[in-house]
Structure formats: structure tokens, C-alpha cells
PDB file of C-alpha atoms in Angstrom:
ATOM      1  CA  UNK A 713     -17.915 -24.202 126.545  1.00 34.00           C
ATOM      2  CA  UNK A 714     -15.035 -23.982 129.058  1.00 37.00           C
ATOM      3  CA  UNK A 715     -16.638 -24.872 132.502  1.00 33.00           C
ATOM      4  CA  UNK A 716     -13.394 -25.471 134.278  1.00 35.00           C
ATOM      5  CA  UNK A 717      -9.857 -23.718 134.005  1.00 32.00           C
ATOM      6  CA  UNK A 718      -8.370 -27.202 134.257  1.00 33.00           C
ATOM      7  CA  UNK A 719      -9.831 -28.197 130.965  1.00 32.00           C
ATOM      8  CA  UNK A 720      -8.422 -25.564 128.709  1.00 36.00           C
ATOM      9  CA  UNK A 721      -5.909 -27.930 127.048  1.00 35.00           C
ATOM     10  CA  UNK A 722      -8.519 -30.079 125.337  1.00 35.00           C
ATOM     11  CA  UNK A 723      -8.793 -28.694 122.136  1.00 39.00           C
ATOM     12  CA  UNK A 724      -9.868 -31.434 119.870  1.00 41.00           C
ATOM     13  CA  UNK A 725     -13.486 -31.692 121.287  1.00 41.00           C
ATOM     14  CA  UNK A 726     -16.116 -29.624 119.583  1.00 48.00           C
ATOM     15  CA  UNK A 727     -17.138 -26.482 121.642  1.00 63.00           C
ATOM     16  CA  UNK A 728     -20.540 -24.351 121.530  1.00 75.00           C
ATOM     17  CA  UNK A 729     -23.467 -25.269 119.409  1.00 82.00           C
ATOM     18  CA  UNK A 730     -21.311 -28.201 118.045  1.00 84.00           C
ATOM     19  CA  UNK A 731     -20.439 -29.161 121.438  1.00 81.00           C
ATOM     20  CA  UNK A 732     -23.982 -29.497 122.544  1.00 85.00           C
ATOM     21  CA  UNK A 733     -24.972 -31.531 119.509  1.00 87.00           C
ATOM     22  CA  UNK A 734     -21.864 -33.991 120.088  1.00 84.00           C
ATOM     23  CA  UNK A 735     -22.612 -34.079 123.882  1.00 85.00           C
ATOM     24  CA  UNK A 736     -26.376 -35.120 123.269  1.00 86.00           C
ATOM     25  CA  UNK A 737     -25.546 -37.657 120.516  1.00 85.00           C
ATOM     26  CA  UNK A 738     -22.433 -39.099 122.848  1.00 82.00           C
ATOM     27  CA  UNK A 739     -24.424 -39.185 126.109  1.00 84.00           C
ATOM     28  CA  UNK A 740     -27.263 -41.701 126.346  1.00 83.00           C
ATOM     29  CA  UNK A 741     -28.420 -39.949 129.527  1.00 82.00           C
ATOM     30  CA  UNK A 742     -29.300 -37.151 127.331  1.00 83.00           C
ATOM     31  CA  UNK A 743     -31.433 -39.087 124.863  1.00 84.00           C
ATOM     32  CA  UNK A 744     -34.555 -37.307 125.957  1.00 86.00           C
ATOM     33  CA  UNK A 745     -37.011 -34.828 124.129  1.00 86.00           C
ATOM     34  CA  UNK A 746     -35.781 -31.750 125.628  1.00 86.00           C
ATOM     35  CA  UNK A 747     -32.343 -32.518 124.575  1.00 87.00           C
ATOM     36  CA  UNK A 748     -33.393 -33.640 121.214  1.00 89.00           C
ATOM     37  CA  UNK A 749     -35.128 -30.266 120.678  1.00 89.00           C
ATOM     38  CA  UNK A 750     -32.012 -28.568 122.064  1.00 88.00           C
ATOM     39  CA  UNK A 751     -29.663 -30.211 119.547  1.00 89.00           C
ATOM     40  CA  UNK A 752     -32.188 -29.168 116.874  1.00 90.00           C
ATOM     41  CA  UNK A 753     -32.105 -25.642 118.236  1.00 89.00           C
ATOM     42  CA  UNK A 754     -28.269 -25.743 118.133  1.00 89.00           C
ATOM     43  CA  UNK A 755     -28.051 -26.992 114.625  1.00 90.00           C
ATOM     44  CA  UNK A 756     -30.629 -24.106 113.244  1.00 90.00           C
ATOM     45  CA  UNK A 757     -28.387 -21.570 115.190  1.00 87.00           C
ATOM     46  CA  UNK A 758     -25.450 -22.803 113.308  1.00 86.00           C
ATOM     47  CA  UNK A 759     -27.024 -22.780 109.850  1.00 87.00           C
ATOM     48  CA  UNK A 760     -28.476 -19.304 110.553  1.00 84.00           C
ATOM     49  CA  UNK A 761     -25.384 -17.840 111.773  1.00 82.00           C
ATOM     50  CA  UNK A 762     -23.465 -19.349 108.634  1.00 82.00           C
ATOM     51  CA  UNK A 763     -25.888 -17.883 106.105  1.00 83.00           C
ATOM     52  CA  UNK A 764     -24.843 -14.376 107.341  1.00 79.00           C
ATOM     53  CA  UNK A 765     -21.513 -14.465 109.110  1.00 76.00           C
ATOM     54  CA  UNK A 766     -19.460 -14.980 105.907  1.00 74.00           C
ATOM     55  CA  UNK A 767     -21.172 -12.144 104.306  1.00 75.00           C
ATOM     56  CA  UNK A 768     -20.390  -9.854 107.175  1.00 74.00           C
ATOM     57  CA  UNK A 769     -16.666 -10.911 107.534  1.00 75.00           C
ATOM     58  CA  UNK A 770     -16.157 -10.214 103.891  1.00 75.00           C
ATOM     59  CA  UNK A 771     -17.814  -6.675 104.401  1.00 74.00           C
ATOM     60  CA  UNK A 772     -15.781  -5.915 107.356  1.00 74.00           C
ATOM     61  CA  UNK A 773     -12.258  -7.665 106.652  1.00 77.00           C
ATOM     62  CA  UNK A 774     -12.206  -7.772 102.901  1.00 72.00           C
ATOM     63  CA  UNK A 775     -14.414  -4.383 102.190  1.00 73.00           C
ATOM     64  CA  UNK A 776     -16.269  -6.598  99.687  1.00 73.00           C
ATOM     65  CA  UNK A 777     -19.822  -5.004  99.973  1.00 75.00           C
ATOM     66  CA  UNK A 778     -21.433  -6.485  96.615  1.00 80.00           C
ATOM     67  CA  UNK A 779     -23.755  -9.302  96.541  1.00 83.00           C
ATOM     68  CA  UNK A 780     -25.486 -10.902  93.590  1.00 84.00           C
ATOM     69  CA  UNK A 781     -29.451 -10.229  93.613  1.00 87.00           C
ATOM     70  CA  UNK A 782     -30.189 -13.822  93.549  1.00 89.00           C
ATOM     71  CA  UNK A 783     -27.633 -14.646  96.152  1.00 86.00           C
ATOM     72  CA  UNK A 784     -29.474 -11.801  98.100  1.00 87.00           C
ATOM     73  CA  UNK A 785     -32.691 -13.576  97.530  1.00 90.00           C
ATOM     74  CA  UNK A 786     -31.448 -16.898  98.744  1.00 90.00           C
ATOM     75  CA  UNK A 787     -29.707 -15.588 101.835  1.00 89.00           C
ATOM     76  CA  UNK A 788     -32.925 -13.967 102.731  1.00 89.00           C
ATOM     77  CA  UNK A 789     -35.065 -17.075 102.287  1.00 92.00           C
ATOM     78  CA  UNK A 790     -32.576 -19.144 104.427  1.00 91.00           C
ATOM     79  CA  UNK A 791     -32.421 -16.502 107.102  1.00 89.00           C
ATOM     80  CA  UNK A 792     -36.272 -16.145 107.434  1.00 90.00           C
ATOM     81  CA  UNK A 793     -36.730 -20.013 107.143  1.00 91.00           C
ATOM     82  CA  UNK A 794     -34.182 -20.815 109.878  1.00 91.00           C
ATOM     83  CA  UNK A 795     -35.575 -18.082 112.058  1.00 90.00           C
ATOM     84  CA  UNK A 796     -39.091 -19.482 111.560  1.00 92.00           C
ATOM     85  CA  UNK A 797     -38.195 -22.923 112.260  1.00 93.00           C
ATOM     86  CA  UNK A 798     -36.055 -21.816 115.559  1.00 92.00           C
ATOM     87  CA  UNK A 799     -39.285 -20.124 116.675  1.00 92.00           C
ATOM     88  CA  UNK A 800     -41.201 -23.495 116.227  1.00 93.00           C
ATOM     89  CA  UNK A 801     -38.538 -25.279 118.042  1.00 93.00           C
ATOM     90  CA  UNK A 802     -38.829 -23.053 121.055  1.00 92.00           C
ATOM     91  CA  UNK A 803     -42.322 -23.668 121.091  1.00 93.00           C
ATOM     92  CA  UNK A 804     -41.877 -27.320 121.252  1.00 93.00           C
ATOM     93  CA  UNK A 805     -39.554 -27.031 123.925  1.00 91.00           C
ATOM     94  CA  UNK A 806     -42.038 -24.977 126.085  1.00 91.00           C
ATOM     95  CA  UNK A 807     -44.618 -27.835 125.247  1.00 92.00           C
ATOM     96  CA  UNK A 808     -42.092 -30.401 126.527  1.00 91.00           C
ATOM     97  CA  UNK A 809     -41.607 -28.515 129.626  1.00 90.00           C
ATOM     98  CA  UNK A 810     -45.335 -28.205 130.288  1.00 91.00           C
ATOM     99  CA  UNK A 811     -45.765 -32.076 130.023  1.00 91.00           C
ATOM    100  CA  UNK A 812     -42.779 -32.640 131.874  1.00 88.00           C
ATOM    101  CA  UNK A 813     -43.883 -30.832 134.684  1.00 87.00           C
ATOM    102  CA  UNK A 814     -47.717 -31.051 134.658  1.00 87.00           C
ATOM    103  CA  UNK A 815     -47.859 -34.837 133.478  1.00 88.00           C
ATOM    104  CA  UNK A 816     -44.687 -36.229 134.726  1.00 86.00           C
ATOM    105  CA  UNK A 817     -45.827 -39.870 134.941  1.00 88.00           C
ATOM    106  CA  UNK A 818     -46.989 -40.015 131.486  1.00 90.00           C
ATOM    107  CA  UNK A 819     -44.118 -37.992 129.943  1.00 90.00           C
ATOM    108  CA  UNK A 820     -42.374 -40.983 128.122  1.00 87.00           C
ATOM    109  CA  UNK A 821     -45.806 -42.154 126.699  1.00 90.00           C
ATOM    110  CA  UNK A 822     -46.995 -38.675 125.514  1.00 90.00           C
ATOM    111  CA  UNK A 823     -43.443 -37.603 123.854  1.00 89.00           C
ATOM    112  CA  UNK A 824     -42.272 -40.586 121.980  1.00 88.00           C
ATOM    113  CA  UNK A 825     -39.641 -40.633 119.365  1.00 86.00           C
ATOM    114  CA  UNK A 826     -42.401 -40.931 116.624  1.00 89.00           C
ATOM    115  CA  UNK A 827     -44.250 -37.840 117.941  1.00 90.00           C
ATOM    116  CA  UNK A 828     -40.947 -35.809 118.362  1.00 89.00           C
ATOM    117  CA  UNK A 829     -39.908 -36.731 114.867  1.00 89.00           C
ATOM    118  CA  UNK A 830     -43.493 -35.590 113.639  1.00 92.00           C
ATOM    119  CA  UNK A 831     -43.354 -32.376 115.566  1.00 91.00           C
ATOM    120  CA  UNK A 832     -39.972 -31.516 114.344  1.00 89.00           C
ATOM    121  CA  UNK A 833     -40.819 -32.363 110.811  1.00 92.00           C
ATOM    122  CA  UNK A 834     -43.864 -30.242 111.075  1.00 93.00           C
ATOM    123  CA  UNK A 835     -42.184 -27.227 112.302  1.00 92.00           C
ATOM    124  CA  UNK A 836     -39.496 -27.538 109.564  1.00 92.00           C
ATOM    125  CA  UNK A 837     -42.099 -27.722 106.868  1.00 94.00           C
ATOM    126  CA  UNK A 838     -44.074 -24.716 108.283  1.00 93.00           C
ATOM    127  CA  UNK A 839     -40.915 -22.462 108.414  1.00 91.00           C
ATOM    128  CA  UNK A 840     -39.865 -23.416 105.186  1.00 91.00           C
ATOM    129  CA  UNK A 841     -43.133 -23.304 103.208  1.00 93.00           C
ATOM    130  CA  UNK A 842     -44.326 -20.130 104.478  1.00 93.00           C
ATOM    131  CA  UNK A 843     -41.127 -18.656 103.697  1.00 92.00           C
ATOM    132  CA  UNK A 844     -41.309 -19.776  99.994  1.00 93.00           C
ATOM    133  CA  UNK A 845     -43.329 -16.899  98.587  1.00 93.00           C
ATOM    134  CA  UNK A 846     -40.786 -14.290 100.001  1.00 92.00           C
ATOM    135  CA  UNK A 847     -38.132 -14.209  97.349  1.00 91.00           C
ATOM    136  CA  UNK A 848     -40.649 -14.509  94.403  1.00 92.00           C
ATOM    137  CA  UNK A 849     -42.508 -11.325  96.023  1.00 92.00           C
ATOM    138  CA  UNK A 850     -39.233  -9.395  96.080  1.00 91.00           C
ATOM    139  CA  UNK A 851     -37.934 -10.410  92.682  1.00 90.00           C
ATOM    140  CA  UNK A 852     -41.232  -9.052  90.966  1.00 90.00           C
ATOM    141  CA  UNK A 853     -40.706  -5.427  92.148  1.00 89.00           C
ATOM    142  CA  UNK A 854     -38.767  -3.236  90.000  1.00 88.00           C
ATOM    143  CA  UNK A 855     -35.517  -1.440  91.756  1.00 84.00           C
ATOM    144  CA  UNK A 856     -34.827   1.688  89.986  1.00 79.00           C
ATOM    145  CA  UNK A 857     -33.178   3.900  92.727  1.00 70.00           C
ATOM    146  CA  UNK A 858     -30.638   3.076  95.320  1.00 73.00           C
ATOM    147  CA  UNK A 859     -29.406  -0.697  95.547  1.00 78.00           C
ATOM    148  CA  UNK A 860     -27.396  -0.179  98.742  1.00 79.00           C
ATOM    149  CA  UNK A 861     -28.713  -2.453 101.674  1.00 80.00           C
ATOM    150  CA  UNK A 862     -28.458  -0.783 105.013  1.00 75.00           C
ATOM    151  CA  UNK A 863     -27.536  -4.094 106.785  1.00 77.00           C
ATOM    152  CA  UNK A 864     -24.657  -6.617 106.704  1.00 78.00           C
ATOM    153  CA  UNK A 865     -27.237  -9.180 105.457  1.00 83.00           C
ATOM    154  CA  UNK A 866     -30.186  -9.281 102.828  1.00 84.00           C
ATOM    155  CA  UNK A 867     -32.917  -8.379 105.589  1.00 83.00           C
ATOM    156  CA  UNK A 868     -36.527  -8.612 103.893  1.00 84.00           C
ATOM    157  CA  UNK A 869     -37.744  -5.177 104.589  1.00 82.00           C
ATOM    158  CA  UNK A 870     -34.321  -3.374 104.119  1.00 82.00           C
ATOM    159  CA  UNK A 871     -34.237  -4.933 100.415  1.00 87.00           C
ATOM    160  CA  UNK A 872     -38.035  -4.206  99.863  1.00 87.00           C
ATOM    161  CA  UNK A 873     -37.871  -0.698 100.832  1.00 84.00           C
ATOM    162  CA  UNK A 874     -35.359   0.018  97.936  1.00 85.00           C
ATOM    163  CA  UNK A 875     -38.089  -0.735  95.452  1.00 86.00           C
ATOM    164  CA  UNK A 876     -39.624   2.307  93.573  1.00 86.00           C
ATOM    165  CA  UNK A 877     -42.887   0.232  93.287  1.00 85.00           C
ATOM    166  CA  UNK A 878     -45.752  -0.405  96.026  1.00 86.00           C
ATOM    167  CA  UNK A 879     -44.647  -2.847  98.833  1.00 86.00           C
ATOM    168  CA  UNK A 880     -48.124  -3.284 100.226  1.00 89.00           C
ATOM    169  CA  UNK A 881     -48.283  -6.875  99.201  1.00 91.00           C
ATOM    170  CA  UNK A 882     -44.911  -7.616 100.837  1.00 89.00           C
ATOM    171  CA  UNK A 883     -45.783  -5.766 104.070  1.00 88.00           C
ATOM    172  CA  UNK A 884     -49.187  -7.717 104.250  1.00 90.00           C
ATOM    173  CA  UNK A 885     -47.550 -11.027 103.577  1.00 91.00           C
ATOM    174  CA  UNK A 886     -44.783 -10.182 106.353  1.00 88.00           C
ATOM    175  CA  UNK A 887     -47.474  -9.730 108.828  1.00 88.00           C
ATOM    176  CA  UNK A 888     -49.289 -12.951 108.006  1.00 91.00           C
ATOM    177  CA  UNK A 889     -46.068 -14.869 108.325  1.00 91.00           C
ATOM    178  CA  UNK A 890     -45.543 -12.887 111.821  1.00 88.00           C
ATOM    179  CA  UNK A 891     -48.828 -14.013 112.854  1.00 88.00           C
ATOM    180  CA  UNK A 892     -48.599 -17.653 111.768  1.00 90.00           C
ATOM    181  CA  UNK A 893     -45.288 -18.128 113.214  1.00 92.00           C
ATOM    182  CA  UNK A 894     -44.207 -15.475 115.866  1.00 88.00           C
ATOM    183  CA  UNK A 895     -47.489 -14.581 117.305  1.00 90.00           C
ATOM    184  CA  UNK A 896     -48.754 -18.109 117.374  1.00 93.00           C
ATOM    185  CA  UNK A 897     -45.389 -19.664 118.860  1.00 93.00           C
ATOM    186  CA  UNK A 898     -45.441 -16.849 121.560  1.00 93.00           C
ATOM    187  CA  UNK A 899     -49.051 -17.545 122.537  1.00 93.00           C
ATOM    188  CA  UNK A 900     -48.497 -21.312 122.796  1.00 93.00           C
ATOM    189  CA  UNK A 901     -45.471 -20.593 124.862  1.00 93.00           C
ATOM    190  CA  UNK A 902     -47.333 -18.110 127.171  1.00 92.00           C
ATOM    191  CA  UNK A 903     -49.960 -20.677 127.554  1.00 93.00           C
ATOM    192  CA  UNK A 904     -47.419 -23.373 128.455  1.00 91.00           C
ATOM    193  CA  UNK A 905     -45.662 -21.426 131.191  1.00 91.00           C
ATOM    194  CA  UNK A 906     -48.975 -20.275 132.652  1.00 90.00           C
ATOM    195  CA  UNK A 907     -50.080 -23.746 133.033  1.00 90.00           C
ATOM    196  CA  UNK A 908     -46.518 -24.721 134.402  1.00 89.00           C
ATOM    197  CA  UNK A 909     -46.709 -21.634 136.890  1.00 86.00           C
ATOM    198  CA  UNK A 910     -50.000 -23.027 138.164  1.00 87.00           C
ATOM    199  CA  UNK A 911     -48.557 -26.452 138.701  1.00 85.00           C
ATOM    200  CA  UNK A 912     -45.592 -25.312 140.087  1.00 83.00           C
ATOM    201  CA  UNK A 913     -47.108 -23.025 142.778  1.00 81.00           C
ATOM    202  CA  UNK A 914     -49.496 -25.805 143.872  1.00 80.00           C
ATOM    203  CA  UNK A 915     -46.736 -27.990 144.823  1.00 74.00           C
ATOM    204  CA  UNK A 916     -46.333 -28.337 148.502  1.00 73.00           C
ATOM    205  CA  UNK A 917     -42.588 -28.653 148.773  1.00 75.00           C
ATOM    206  CA  UNK A 918     -40.303 -25.495 148.194  1.00 77.00           C
ATOM    207  CA  UNK A 919     -37.494 -28.190 146.815  1.00 78.00           C
ATOM    208  CA  UNK A 920     -40.037 -29.405 144.247  1.00 72.00           C
ATOM    209  CA  UNK A 921     -40.893 -25.839 143.487  1.00 76.00           C
ATOM    210  CA  UNK A 922     -37.347 -24.764 142.947  1.00 79.00           C
ATOM    211  CA  UNK A 923     -36.421 -27.642 140.842  1.00 75.00           C
ATOM    212  CA  UNK A 924     -39.423 -27.245 138.574  1.00 73.00           C
ATOM    213  CA  UNK A 925     -38.462 -23.644 137.963  1.00 75.00           C
ATOM    214  CA  UNK A 926     -35.029 -24.283 137.495  1.00 76.00           C
ATOM    215  CA  UNK A 927     -35.883 -26.667 134.683  1.00 74.00           C
ATOM    216  CA  UNK A 928     -37.268 -23.912 132.735  1.00 80.00           C
ATOM    217  CA  UNK A 929     -34.808 -21.065 133.628  1.00 82.00           C
ATOM    218  CA  UNK A 930     -32.657 -22.007 130.476  1.00 81.00           C
ATOM    219  CA  UNK A 931     -35.559 -22.153 128.191  1.00 83.00           C
ATOM    220  CA  UNK A 932     -36.969 -18.803 129.236  1.00 86.00           C
ATOM    221  CA  UNK A 933     -33.506 -17.154 128.895  1.00 85.00           C
ATOM    222  CA  UNK A 934     -33.219 -18.508 125.317  1.00 86.00           C
ATOM    223  CA  UNK A 935     -36.942 -17.156 124.710  1.00 88.00           C
ATOM    224  CA  UNK A 936     -35.960 -13.854 125.736  1.00 88.00           C
ATOM    225  CA  UNK A 937     -32.604 -13.899 123.708  1.00 86.00           C
ATOM    226  CA  UNK A 938     -34.488 -14.877 120.498  1.00 86.00           C
ATOM    227  CA  UNK A 939     -37.610 -12.746 120.700  1.00 88.00           C
ATOM    228  CA  UNK A 940     -36.825  -9.533 122.166  1.00 85.00           C
ATOM    229  CA  UNK A 941     -34.571  -8.580 119.302  1.00 84.00           C
ATOM    230  CA  UNK A 942     -36.697 -10.407 116.700  1.00 83.00           C
ATOM    231  CA  UNK A 943     -39.656  -8.501 117.476  1.00 82.00           C
ATOM    232  CA  UNK A 944     -37.992  -5.231 117.748  1.00 82.00           C
ATOM    233  CA  UNK A 945     -36.524  -5.738 114.185  1.00 77.00           C
ATOM    234  CA  UNK A 946     -39.867  -6.627 112.861  1.00 75.00           C
ATOM    235  CA  UNK A 947     -42.076  -3.961 114.323  1.00 74.00           C
ATOM    236  CA  UNK A 948     -39.468  -1.242 113.983  1.00 74.00           C
ATOM    237  CA  UNK A 949     -39.038  -1.618 110.295  1.00 68.00           C
ATOM    238  CA  UNK A 950     -43.093  -1.580 109.866  1.00 66.00           C
ATOM    239  CA  UNK A 951     -44.210   0.926 112.142  1.00 67.00           C
ATOM    240  CA  UNK A 952     -41.184   2.747 113.384  1.00 59.00           C
ATOM    241  CA  UNK A 953     -40.760   5.002 110.488  1.00 56.00           C
ATOM    242  CA  UNK A 954     -37.878   7.361 110.413  1.00 62.00           C
ATOM    243  CA  UNK A 955     -38.138   7.729 114.333  1.00 71.00           C
ATOM    244  CA  UNK A 956     -35.505   4.864 114.944  1.00 72.00           C
ATOM    245  CA  UNK A 957     -31.893   5.547 113.843  1.00 76.00           C
ATOM    246  CA  UNK A 958     -30.644   3.348 110.908  1.00 74.00           C
ATOM    247  CA  UNK A 959     -27.563   2.337 113.039  1.00 78.00           C
ATOM    248  CA  UNK A 960     -29.969   1.317 115.681  1.00 79.00           C
ATOM    249  CA  UNK A 961     -31.753  -1.173 113.062  1.00 76.00           C
ATOM    250  CA  UNK A 962     -28.469  -2.657 111.776  1.00 79.00           C
ATOM    251  CA  UNK A 963     -27.227  -3.345 115.499  1.00 82.00           C
ATOM    252  CA  UNK A 964     -30.417  -4.974 116.729  1.00 82.00           C
ATOM    253  CA  UNK A 965     -30.904  -6.810 113.469  1.00 80.00           C
ATOM    254  CA  UNK A 966     -27.285  -8.448 113.917  1.00 80.00           C
ATOM    255  CA  UNK A 967     -27.887  -9.212 117.655  1.00 82.00           C
ATOM    256  CA  UNK A 968     -31.122 -11.091 116.319  1.00 80.00           C
ATOM    257  CA  UNK A 969     -29.090 -13.255 114.615  1.00 81.00           C
ATOM    258  CA  UNK A 970     -25.894 -13.670 116.307  1.00 82.00           C
ATOM    259  CA  UNK A 971     -27.083 -13.646 120.156  1.00 83.00           C
ATOM    260  CA  UNK A 972     -28.994 -16.835 120.089  1.00 84.00           C
ATOM    261  CA  UNK A 973     -26.218 -19.031 118.573  1.00 83.00           C
ATOM    262  CA  UNK A 974     -23.529 -17.210 120.798  1.00 83.00           C
ATOM    263  CA  UNK A 975     -25.330 -17.319 124.213  1.00 84.00           C
ATOM    264  CA  UNK A 976     -27.587 -20.422 124.027  1.00 83.00           C
ATOM    265  CA  UNK A 977     -24.728 -22.960 124.652  1.00 82.00           C
ATOM    266  CA  UNK A 978     -23.549 -20.973 127.445  1.00 82.00           C
ATOM    267  CA  UNK A 979     -27.043 -20.495 128.984  1.00 83.00           C
ATOM    268  CA  UNK A 980     -27.893 -24.324 128.514  1.00 82.00           C
ATOM    269  CA  UNK A 981     -24.582 -25.264 129.745  1.00 76.00           C
ATOM    270  CA  UNK A 982     -24.582 -23.378 132.978  1.00 75.00           C
ATOM    271  CA  UNK A 983     -28.303 -23.703 133.783  1.00 76.00           C
ATOM    272  CA  UNK A 984     -28.911 -27.107 132.832  1.00 80.00           C
ATOM    273  CA  UNK A 985     -27.283 -29.528 135.583  1.00 79.00           C
ATOM    274  CA  UNK A 986     -27.399 -32.611 133.315  1.00 82.00           C
ATOM    275  CA  UNK A 987     -25.565 -31.049 130.641  1.00 83.00           C
ATOM    276  CA  UNK A 988     -23.031 -29.376 132.890  1.00 80.00           C
ATOM    277  CA  UNK A 989     -22.326 -32.590 134.499  1.00 81.00           C
ATOM    278  CA  UNK A 990     -21.927 -34.322 131.424  1.00 79.00           C
ATOM    279  CA  UNK A 991     -19.593 -31.808 129.971  1.00 75.00           C
ATOM    280  CA  UNK A 992     -17.499 -32.098 132.896  1.00 78.00           C
ATOM    281  CA  UNK A 993     -17.441 -35.736 132.830  1.00 77.00           C
ATOM    282  CA  UNK A 994     -16.484 -35.948 129.212  1.00 69.00           C
ATOM    283  CA  UNK A 995     -13.815 -33.598 129.393  1.00 68.00           C
ATOM    284  CA  UNK A 996     -12.252 -34.843 132.152  1.00 69.00           C
ATOM    285  CA  UNK A 997     -12.292 -38.439 130.804  1.00 61.00           C
ATOM    286  CA  UNK A 998     -10.760 -37.049 127.538  1.00 55.00           C
ATOM    287  CA  UNK A 999      -8.085 -35.195 129.910  1.00 52.00           C
ATOM    288  CA  UNK A1000      -7.250 -38.541 131.786  1.00 51.00           C
ATOM    289  CA  UNK A1001      -7.028 -40.310 128.380  1.00 51.00           C
ATOM    290  CA  UNK A1002      -4.723 -37.531 127.152  1.00 50.00           C
ATOM    291  CA  UNK A1003      -2.735 -37.807 130.109  1.00 50.00           C
ATOM    292  CA  UNK A1004      -2.277 -41.609 129.967  1.00 53.00           C
ATOM    293  CA  UNK A1005      -1.147 -41.405 126.431  1.00 55.00           C
ATOM    294  CA  UNK A1006       1.833 -39.139 127.352  1.00 53.00           C
TER     295      UNK A1006
END
């Protein structure tokens, strides 16, 4: 996360998602619920990207296009599980902004560390437990036709469509998971921001309104980056039929996994003043120390 051309020589500090996690851990001023959730989001982005990036690199760099069926199921489980947890964290971040703007005086008493830990654990368990049936539902299917997955990773519907048996159960299961995770989280996020908008509009000071809106800009950007390609991928697989080119499916499916890990650190680094200021302070401190050593 290079915010100044004078800081390019500082190579030993972590960048991107790892940089955000390091910064939030290092700076006591960032030990607040919003930044704890952001650290969790960054870790999830790293794990999600790791589960697919190595596979993609093997395909494009070494032309290694084969994957063991059990490894494919494991990859499918981790990708779906991490994306489900990520959706839950985005919902928690929206609720955090709602409490911070609508109940600022009670913010510290409502979002205590035990509450944050319980909310994070519940979000993690929901994402993991709902995805446990996925590999078992796929493994029971007979595959007697093509075994070529038209993706750089094992996407659930792309694998299921290779089966020569009925996939009705898998489709219903996918829709139920989408309702319990995606739709539920989007509804909570929408309600939160509706209440935030009402509270902000009622503020008498223009500066207060601008400050309140600016605290939500980065999170709204992260929501758009995550949910737009995710919903396109989900609904196009199930309702798009053969009207959408396979190449577009592949591009959007990869963007769905690669955009959030790539852009979230940039968005939060640029849009969030506290993070931006602490990054500059940290890099300048490290640069000053290196100059003194020399």
C-alpha cells in the first residue's frame, strides 16, 4: 500500500491485506470494532485468494490442468466457506457503522470485545457449517461424461453440471445457502444503511453529514466489489442458461475471488483517514530509523 513516492525504499514492511492486519495489530488507536472486522476481512481475503491462486498459476504458468477429485471438493468447500464468512463480516461491519452513527454515545458499551468475538465466531460457524454438505452432495453424483471444469478453480455449479444424473438437490441446496447467507446479509446491510441515511440526513451540520458519509464510503465500496460479481456468478449459473458466454462466466468468477483481496486494502487505505494517517506515520518512522542506521 504505497501512499507516497518517498516510501518506496521501505521493502521489509508487509503490504496489502497483510499490511492492514499488521497495522491494526500494531497501532493501538486502531483497536476498535470497525478495524477488528476489517482485519478479519483481510485475513479471509488472503485465505480465499490462496485457495485458488496456486491452482490458477499452475494452469497459466506450467500448463498443469489436472486436479484430484477430492482436492477439487476440498477447494470448493474452502472457497464457498470463506466467501460465506466474508459476506457475514461485511454485514457485521454495516451493523458496526449503524451503531457508531446512530448510537455514538453507547458505541463502546454496545460493541464490547466479547460481543465482537461472539459475533465473529457465529459468522465463521455459519459460513462453515452451511457449506459442509456441499462436497458430500457433489461426491454422491456420478460423472460419466466430460471431466473438464471450465474454470480456473472448482466452482460448485461448474462441477455439478458435469454430472450425468439429476442435480436438482444440489440446485435447491445452493439456493437455500444463498438465501441464508447472501440474501440475509444483504437485507441486514440494506436496513442498516437505510437507518444510517435517515440519521445522517437529520443532522443539522453539513460537516457532520459529510463526516458521517465519509466513514461509510470505504465499506460501501467493499460491498459493491464483493457482491456484484458474486451475485452475477450465482444467478447466471442457475438462470442464465446458455445465453451467457462461458468466457464471461470464467472472467466474472475469477473477478469475484480476486477483486476483493486486491482492491479492499487500496479502498480502505485511501478512503479511511485513520488508516491512511497511521500508514504514513508507520512508514515515515521506519524510514527515519533506516536513515539513522545508515
